[in-house]
């Protein structure tokens, strides 16, 4: 299917709403029936039509069709956060006593689920360095039900060979879930590589304007129906029609925004690499990246996020650098129009500052839609001040 068709037309039945170009926000909790029999049908199978907006809703359905098509998936569910999409995809595929193999350091709230919530139900997790397929082979137990992946990781950019892991999991009857927030379906399609469930935080590039929190799951129709009929309806964590509408709007410009972010990032990366005060950079499509070859094979492009280390004598110098930035905002998240920075040292108290701890020295930069010179000038004046 053409990308332009998916973004501009798919799912939009304009003649049903006065030929309006933009879709309506169907802001309703419930839907009426003329026939008892029709109501009975929906009671029996809520995934087959509109009855109540905790389940299906027409505005959200337009978005679901587009997001499924972008991933070349049979079906899609949209959640009110990326974290709730993670939660539902994992919970739907484990039972008491099961075991999960997860790539090390996945998104923090996935870790919380594995470390704090699931152990209460006797579900254990083994974390592996996902850069080597053997580590997955070794970690699998007879009761392993899920392999949880995030490729690339949004801090270290560590990748997993998705085709190899999917093959291994299939042979063992294990479900694979891959967090694809970094790439979006435009730069990487995990389902095509054999992964069972692709997930993303739509808060990032899909929303693109730092004004919506949302999450996406894509996969086979049967898997999405299973999650819908159980976790999705029970937890009630679907997206609101208005937020779905904002994501449809975000999708209209996703290709051009990603393109701009990708181009900007290349320019800023080259600047950072050449600066005497920069010790090193981490970026998956840079030749210095340890998994550069796999990154080139697996991802159409790399964008937005750069991690780097400054040559400084004390952590306070990093604090000074961050606080000297005038345009790049210090904030969590990424994928919006605005450039952002997070210092690793924000995770520890000043008493614990230790320049020898690499994670404390790490800086993660997100490059937004500004002109690259504008971003570089800001970094430059902050570095001169450090
Ligand atoms: C932000 C993020 C999430 C969580 O998404 P929310 O929409 O914030 O709940 C999950 N995975 C990755 C890699 C993320 O960056």
Short mmCIF file of C-alpha atoms and ligand atoms in Angstrom, two decimals:
data_model
loop_
_atom_site.label_atom_id
_atom_site.label_comp_id
_atom_site.label_asym_id
_atom_site.label_seq_id
_atom_site.Cartn_x
_atom_site.Cartn_y
_atom_site.Cartn_z
CA UNK A 1 0.00 0.00 0.00
CA UNK A 2 1.28 3.51 -0.81
CA UNK A 3 2.43 5.51 2.18
CA UNK A 4 0.55 8.55 0.83
CA UNK A 5 -2.66 6.52 0.46
CA UNK A 6 -2.38 5.25 4.03
CA UNK A 7 -1.81 8.70 5.45
CA UNK A 8 -4.25 10.69 3.29
CA UNK A 9 -7.12 8.30 2.58
CA UNK A 10 -7.16 4.91 4.26
CA UNK A 11 -10.04 4.52 6.71
CA UNK A 12 -11.58 7.87 5.84
CA UNK A 13 -15.13 7.57 4.53
CA UNK A 14 -15.73 11.25 3.96
CA UNK A 15 -19.17 10.86 2.38
CA UNK A 16 -20.37 9.57 5.76
CA UNK A 17 -19.56 12.90 7.38
CA UNK A 18 -20.60 15.68 4.96
CA UNK A 19 -17.49 15.19 2.77
CA UNK A 20 -15.45 16.94 5.43
CA UNK A 21 -11.76 16.61 4.66
CA UNK A 22 -10.79 16.23 8.32
CA UNK A 23 -12.44 13.34 10.15
CA UNK A 24 -14.95 14.08 12.91
CA UNK A 25 -14.16 13.51 16.56
CA UNK A 26 -16.95 11.12 17.52
CA UNK A 27 -17.03 12.26 21.13
CA UNK A 28 -19.62 9.84 22.47
CA UNK A 29 -19.55 7.27 25.23
CA UNK A 30 -22.28 5.03 23.79
CA UNK A 31 -24.05 4.06 20.54
CA UNK A 32 -27.77 3.34 19.98
CA UNK A 33 -29.50 0.33 18.43
CA UNK A 34 -32.83 0.01 16.63
CA UNK A 35 -32.99 -3.78 16.92
CA UNK A 36 -32.58 -6.00 19.97
CA UNK A 37 -30.90 -8.55 17.78
CA UNK A 38 -28.19 -6.06 16.78
CA UNK A 39 -27.58 -5.23 20.42
CA UNK A 40 -27.37 -8.94 21.25
CA UNK A 41 -24.79 -9.42 18.52
CA UNK A 42 -22.57 -6.69 20.00
CA UNK A 43 -22.99 -8.05 23.54
CA UNK A 44 -21.63 -11.30 22.23
CA UNK A 45 -18.79 -9.78 20.23
CA UNK A 46 -17.83 -6.23 21.16
CA UNK A 47 -14.93 -6.31 18.69
CA UNK A 48 -17.42 -6.40 15.79
CA UNK A 49 -18.98 -2.94 16.10
CA UNK A 50 -19.85 0.17 18.09
CA UNK A 51 -21.57 -0.15 21.44
CA UNK A 52 -19.47 1.78 23.99
CA UNK A 53 -16.33 3.89 23.55
CA UNK A 54 -14.24 1.95 26.08
CA UNK A 55 -14.26 -0.55 23.23
CA UNK A 56 -14.43 0.59 19.60
CA UNK A 57 -15.05 4.15 18.39
CA UNK A 58 -15.20 5.38 14.74
CA UNK A 59 -12.54 8.13 15.10
CA UNK A 60 -10.16 5.69 16.75
CA UNK A 61 -10.91 3.12 14.02
CA UNK A 62 -9.63 5.49 11.31
CA UNK A 63 -6.36 5.71 13.22
CA UNK A 64 -6.23 1.94 13.81
CA UNK A 65 -6.53 1.24 10.09
CA UNK A 66 -3.72 3.64 9.24
CA UNK A 67 -1.36 2.40 11.96
CA UNK A 68 -2.01 -1.26 11.06
CA UNK A 69 -1.24 -0.53 7.41
CA UNK A 70 1.98 1.34 8.26
CA UNK A 71 3.24 -1.79 10.02
CA UNK A 72 1.79 -4.09 7.31
CA UNK A 73 -0.19 -5.66 10.15
CA UNK A 74 -3.60 -7.31 10.10
CA UNK A 75 -4.81 -5.27 13.04
CA UNK A 76 -3.98 -2.58 15.60
CA UNK A 77 -5.02 -1.34 19.04
CA UNK A 78 -4.38 2.20 20.30
CA UNK A 79 -3.89 2.92 24.00
CA UNK A 80 -3.84 6.01 26.21
CA UNK A 81 -0.07 5.60 26.68
CA UNK A 82 2.88 3.60 25.40
CA UNK A 83 3.23 2.17 28.91
CA UNK A 84 -0.34 0.81 28.87
CA UNK A 85 0.30 -0.76 25.45
CA UNK A 86 3.37 -2.51 26.93
CA UNK A 87 1.36 -3.61 29.96
CA UNK A 88 -1.50 -5.09 27.91
CA UNK A 89 0.74 -6.87 25.40
CA UNK A 90 2.74 -8.58 28.16
CA UNK A 91 -0.15 -9.33 30.52
CA UNK A 92 -2.20 -10.93 27.74
CA UNK A 93 0.57 -13.44 27.05
CA UNK A 94 1.65 -14.67 30.51
CA UNK A 95 0.12 -16.78 33.25
CA UNK A 96 1.27 -17.53 36.80
CA UNK A 97 4.55 -19.42 36.82
CA UNK A 98 5.68 -18.25 33.37
CA UNK A 99 9.08 -16.85 32.50
CA UNK A 100 10.00 -13.86 30.32
CA UNK A 101 13.27 -13.18 28.55
CA UNK A 102 13.74 -9.44 28.15
CA UNK A 103 16.47 -7.43 26.52
CA UNK A 104 18.44 -5.58 29.23
CA UNK A 105 17.40 -2.04 30.19
CA UNK A 106 14.10 -1.85 28.30
CA UNK A 107 11.89 1.22 28.83
CA UNK A 108 11.70 2.00 32.56
CA UNK A 109 8.01 1.11 33.04
CA UNK A 110 8.49 -2.20 31.24
CA UNK A 111 11.22 -2.88 33.80
CA UNK A 112 8.84 -1.95 36.60
CA UNK A 113 6.32 -4.44 35.28
CA UNK A 114 8.95 -7.20 35.08
CA UNK A 115 10.66 -6.39 38.41
CA UNK A 116 7.79 -5.37 40.66
CA UNK A 117 4.35 -6.31 39.33
CA UNK A 118 4.73 -9.69 37.60
CA UNK A 119 6.78 -11.35 40.39
CA UNK A 120 3.67 -11.01 42.59
CA UNK A 121 2.05 -13.55 40.27
CA UNK A 122 5.05 -15.84 40.08
CA UNK A 123 6.19 -14.57 36.68
CA UNK A 124 9.97 -14.13 36.53
CA UNK A 125 12.15 -12.26 34.03
CA UNK A 126 15.70 -12.87 32.85
CA UNK A 127 17.45 -9.85 31.29
CA UNK A 128 19.95 -10.52 28.53
CA UNK A 129 22.46 -8.51 26.56
CA UNK A 130 20.50 -8.57 23.31
CA UNK A 131 23.43 -7.87 21.02
CA UNK A 132 24.25 -11.62 20.87
CA UNK A 133 21.62 -14.16 19.78
CA UNK A 134 23.29 -16.85 21.96
CA UNK A 135 22.25 -14.90 25.05
CA UNK A 136 18.59 -15.43 24.13
CA UNK A 137 19.18 -19.12 23.39
CA UNK A 138 20.80 -19.62 26.79
CA UNK A 139 18.11 -17.73 28.73
CA UNK A 140 15.08 -19.60 27.36
CA UNK A 141 13.47 -22.00 29.85
CA UNK A 142 10.68 -24.57 29.30
CA UNK A 143 8.20 -22.05 30.80
CA UNK A 144 9.35 -19.02 28.77
CA UNK A 145 6.28 -17.47 27.17
CA UNK A 146 7.53 -14.06 25.97
CA UNK A 147 10.70 -12.58 24.53
CA UNK A 148 10.55 -8.84 25.05
CA UNK A 149 12.66 -6.62 22.77
CA UNK A 150 13.43 -2.95 22.26
CA UNK A 151 15.47 -2.22 19.17
CA UNK A 152 17.16 0.15 19.25
CA UNK A 153 17.20 1.08 22.94
CA UNK A 154 16.42 4.78 23.30
CA UNK A 155 19.59 5.58 25.35
CA UNK A 156 22.32 3.14 24.33
CA UNK A 157 20.76 2.30 20.93
CA UNK A 158 21.68 -1.36 21.50
CA UNK A 159 19.98 -3.48 18.83
CA UNK A 160 18.75 -7.01 18.57
CA UNK A 161 18.80 -9.03 15.37
CA UNK A 162 15.01 -9.13 15.08
CA UNK A 163 14.86 -11.79 12.35
CA UNK A 164 17.14 -14.13 14.30
CA UNK A 165 15.30 -13.65 17.60
CA UNK A 166 11.90 -14.13 15.90
CA UNK A 167 13.10 -17.37 14.29
CA UNK A 168 14.40 -18.70 17.58
CA UNK A 169 11.18 -17.79 19.40
CA UNK A 170 8.94 -19.35 16.73
CA UNK A 171 10.78 -22.65 16.99
CA UNK A 172 10.13 -22.64 20.75
CA UNK A 173 6.51 -21.42 20.57
CA UNK A 174 7.39 -18.14 22.33
CA UNK A 175 5.63 -14.81 21.64
CA UNK A 176 7.90 -11.92 20.63
CA UNK A 177 7.10 -8.29 21.44
CA UNK A 178 9.25 -5.44 20.11
CA UNK A 179 9.22 -1.81 21.22
CA UNK A 180 9.68 0.09 17.94
CA UNK A 181 9.25 3.63 19.33
CA UNK A 182 12.69 4.75 18.15
CA UNK A 183 12.19 3.89 14.47
CA UNK A 184 8.43 4.12 13.92
CA UNK A 185 7.05 1.87 11.13
CA UNK A 186 8.62 4.27 8.61
CA UNK A 187 12.16 3.18 9.46
CA UNK A 188 11.61 -0.38 10.71
CA UNK A 189 8.75 -2.90 10.48
CA UNK A 190 9.27 -5.57 13.17
CA UNK A 191 6.32 -7.71 12.00
CA UNK A 192 7.90 -8.15 8.57
CA UNK A 193 10.94 -9.57 10.35
CA UNK A 194 8.76 -12.16 12.09
CA UNK A 195 8.01 -10.40 15.39
CA UNK A 196 4.50 -11.17 16.75
CA UNK A 197 3.62 -7.81 18.32
CA UNK A 198 5.11 -4.42 17.44
CA UNK A 199 4.60 -1.65 19.93
CA UNK A 200 5.34 2.03 19.99
CA UNK A 201 4.83 5.05 22.11
CA UNK A 202 2.80 7.29 19.79
CA UNK A 203 3.65 10.12 22.20
CA UNK A 204 6.93 10.41 20.32
CA UNK A 205 7.06 10.74 16.51
CA UNK A 206 3.45 9.82 15.65
CA UNK A 207 1.98 12.60 17.82
CA UNK A 208 4.99 14.74 17.00
CA UNK A 209 3.88 17.93 18.76
CA UNK A 210 4.44 17.08 22.43
CA UNK A 211 0.74 17.31 23.19
CA UNK A 212 -0.57 13.72 23.32
CA UNK A 213 0.36 10.62 25.32
CA UNK A 214 -0.56 7.41 23.47
CA UNK A 215 0.60 3.90 22.61
CA UNK A 216 0.14 1.44 19.74
CA UNK A 217 0.13 -2.34 19.34
CA UNK A 218 0.06 -4.05 15.96
CA UNK A 219 -0.04 -7.73 15.06
CA UNK A 220 -2.27 -10.54 13.88
CA UNK A 221 -6.02 -10.01 14.10
CA UNK A 222 -6.39 -12.96 16.49
CA UNK A 223 -3.78 -11.52 18.89
CA UNK A 224 -5.32 -8.03 18.83
CA UNK A 225 -8.81 -9.51 19.42
CA UNK A 226 -7.47 -11.51 22.35
CA UNK A 227 -5.97 -8.37 23.93
CA UNK A 228 -9.07 -6.29 23.14
CA UNK A 229 -11.53 -8.74 24.67
CA UNK A 230 -9.53 -9.10 27.85
CA UNK A 231 -6.91 -6.56 28.96
CA UNK A 232 -8.07 -3.62 26.79
CA UNK A 233 -11.73 -3.73 27.84
CA UNK A 234 -10.96 -4.62 31.46
CA UNK A 235 -8.30 -2.00 32.15
CA UNK A 236 -10.18 0.57 30.05
CA UNK A 237 -6.96 2.05 28.77
CA UNK A 238 -7.97 2.85 25.20
CA UNK A 239 -7.25 6.27 23.72
CA UNK A 240 -9.87 9.07 23.75
CA UNK A 241 -11.44 10.11 20.40
CA UNK A 242 -9.85 13.57 20.64
CA UNK A 243 -6.36 12.20 21.21
CA UNK A 244 -6.90 9.72 18.36
CA UNK A 245 -7.80 12.66 16.14
CA UNK A 246 -4.58 14.46 17.15
CA UNK A 247 -2.62 11.35 16.15
CA UNK A 248 -4.37 11.19 12.75
CA UNK A 249 -3.30 14.81 12.32
CA UNK A 250 0.23 13.90 13.42
CA UNK A 251 0.38 11.12 10.82
CA UNK A 252 -0.33 13.56 7.96
CA UNK A 253 3.14 15.06 8.41
CA UNK A 254 5.03 12.10 9.88
CA UNK A 255 7.15 11.37 6.77
CA UNK A 256 8.23 14.98 6.29
CA UNK A 257 8.88 15.52 10.00
CA UNK A 258 10.96 12.36 10.27
CA UNK A 259 12.90 13.33 7.17
CA UNK A 260 13.71 16.74 8.65
CA UNK A 261 14.69 15.24 12.01
CA UNK A 262 16.92 12.71 10.26
CA UNK A 263 18.67 15.41 8.19
CA UNK A 264 19.06 17.72 11.19
CA UNK A 265 20.48 14.92 13.31
CA UNK A 266 23.19 14.17 10.74
CA UNK A 267 24.33 17.80 10.80
CA UNK A 268 24.32 18.05 14.60
CA UNK A 269 26.10 14.69 14.90
CA UNK A 270 28.91 15.87 12.61
CA UNK A 271 29.26 19.04 14.70
CA UNK A 272 29.43 17.10 17.98
CA UNK A 273 31.96 14.60 16.61
CA UNK A 274 34.28 17.40 15.56
CA UNK A 275 34.09 19.39 18.81
CA UNK A 276 37.18 19.14 21.05
CA UNK A 277 35.07 19.11 24.22
CA UNK A 278 33.07 16.08 23.06
CA UNK A 279 34.65 12.82 24.14
CA UNK A 280 32.44 10.43 22.17
CA UNK A 281 29.02 10.03 20.57
CA UNK A 282 26.59 7.13 20.33
CA UNK A 283 24.45 6.98 17.21
CA UNK A 284 23.34 3.77 15.46
CA UNK A 285 24.10 4.93 11.91
CA UNK A 286 27.54 6.30 12.77
CA UNK A 287 30.49 4.14 11.64
CA UNK A 288 31.84 4.15 15.20
CA UNK A 289 28.69 2.46 16.53
CA UNK A 290 29.44 -1.14 17.67
CA UNK A 291 26.41 -2.58 15.81
CA UNK A 292 26.69 -0.27 12.80
CA UNK A 293 26.33 -3.08 10.24
CA UNK A 294 23.19 -4.54 11.81
CA UNK A 295 21.77 -1.02 12.27
CA UNK A 296 22.27 -0.37 8.54
CA UNK A 297 20.67 -3.70 7.59
CA UNK A 298 17.71 -3.50 9.93
CA UNK A 299 16.78 0.18 10.04
CA UNK A 300 16.03 2.29 6.99
CA UNK A 301 17.37 5.34 8.81
CA UNK A 302 18.40 6.56 12.25
CA UNK A 303 17.04 9.76 13.64
CA UNK A 304 16.47 12.19 16.46
CA UNK A 305 18.36 10.81 19.43
CA UNK A 306 22.10 11.16 20.06
CA UNK A 307 23.83 10.16 23.29
CA UNK A 308 27.21 11.76 23.97
CA UNK A 309 29.90 12.30 26.57
CA UNK A 310 31.72 15.56 27.32
CA UNK A 311 35.34 15.87 28.33
CA UNK A 312 34.77 17.41 31.74
CA UNK A 313 36.44 17.18 35.12
CA UNK A 314 33.37 17.14 37.32
CA UNK A 315 29.64 16.44 37.02
CA UNK A 316 28.96 20.08 37.92
CA UNK A 317 30.38 21.01 34.49
CA UNK A 318 27.67 18.92 32.85
CA UNK A 319 25.06 20.64 35.00
CA UNK A 320 26.48 23.99 33.86
CA UNK A 321 26.33 22.92 30.21
CA UNK A 322 22.67 21.87 30.47
CA UNK A 323 21.65 24.99 32.35
CA UNK A 324 23.45 27.19 29.80
CA UNK A 325 21.32 26.00 26.89
CA UNK A 326 18.96 28.73 25.77
CA UNK A 327 16.77 27.00 23.18
CA UNK A 328 17.22 23.28 23.70
CA UNK A 329 14.83 22.41 26.51
CA UNK A 330 15.70 20.19 29.45
CA UNK A 331 12.80 17.72 29.46
CA UNK A 332 11.97 14.04 29.15
CA UNK A 333 10.42 12.48 26.03
CA UNK A 334 11.32 13.13 22.37
CA UNK A 335 9.75 12.98 18.93
CA UNK A 336 8.20 16.45 19.06
CA UNK A 337 9.09 19.64 17.18
CA UNK A 338 11.42 20.87 19.92
CA UNK A 339 14.99 19.84 20.68
CA UNK A 340 15.50 18.39 24.15
CA UNK A 341 18.24 17.25 26.47
CA UNK A 342 18.42 14.92 29.50
CA UNK A 343 21.59 14.60 31.58
CA UNK A 344 22.26 11.19 33.12
CA UNK A 345 23.23 12.95 36.37
CA UNK A 346 19.58 13.97 36.89
CA UNK A 347 19.07 10.39 38.09
CA UNK A 348 21.40 10.79 41.09
CA UNK A 349 21.70 13.26 43.98
CA UNK A 350 24.57 15.80 43.94
CA UNK A 351 26.13 13.92 46.91
CA UNK A 352 26.42 10.85 44.69
CA UNK A 353 28.07 12.71 41.76
CA UNK A 354 30.96 10.64 40.45
CA UNK A 355 32.70 11.65 37.24
CA UNK A 356 33.98 8.09 36.81
CA UNK A 357 30.45 6.74 36.43
CA UNK A 358 29.75 6.79 32.70
CA UNK A 359 25.92 6.77 32.99
CA UNK A 360 26.13 9.95 35.12
CA UNK A 361 28.17 11.63 32.41
CA UNK A 362 25.86 10.66 29.59
CA UNK A 363 23.85 13.33 27.83
CA UNK A 364 20.94 12.40 25.60
CA UNK A 365 19.99 14.91 23.00
CA UNK A 366 16.84 14.87 20.88
CA UNK A 367 17.00 16.89 17.67
CA UNK A 368 13.70 18.48 16.68
CA UNK A 369 12.44 20.51 13.73
CA UNK A 370 14.48 23.68 14.26
CA UNK A 371 17.12 24.68 11.71
CA UNK A 372 20.33 22.75 12.45
CA UNK A 373 22.39 25.97 12.74
CA UNK A 374 20.06 27.23 15.43
CA UNK A 375 20.53 24.01 17.44
CA UNK A 376 24.30 23.98 16.89
CA UNK A 377 24.70 27.62 17.92
CA UNK A 378 22.91 26.86 21.15
CA UNK A 379 25.10 23.83 21.91
CA UNK A 380 28.18 25.85 20.93
CA UNK A 381 27.51 28.74 23.29
CA UNK A 382 26.73 26.31 26.13
CA UNK A 383 29.97 24.39 25.49
CA UNK A 384 31.92 27.67 25.47
CA UNK A 385 30.37 28.47 28.81
CA UNK A 386 31.33 25.08 30.31
C1 LIG B 1 8.25 6.90 25.84
C2 LIG B 1 8.53 5.48 25.65
C3 LIG B 1 7.64 4.48 26.05
C4 LIG B 1 6.41 4.77 26.85
O1 LIG B 1 5.47 5.50 26.19
P1 LIG B 1 4.48 6.54 26.91
O2 LIG B 1 3.66 7.00 25.77
O3 LIG B 1 5.34 7.58 27.54
O4 LIG B 1 3.72 5.78 27.94
C5 LIG B 1 7.96 3.17 25.76
N1 LIG B 1 9.09 2.85 25.11
C6 LIG B 1 9.98 3.77 24.73
C7 LIG B 1 11.22 3.34 24.03
C8 LIG B 1 9.73 5.12 24.98
O5 LIG B 1 10.63 6.03 24.61
#
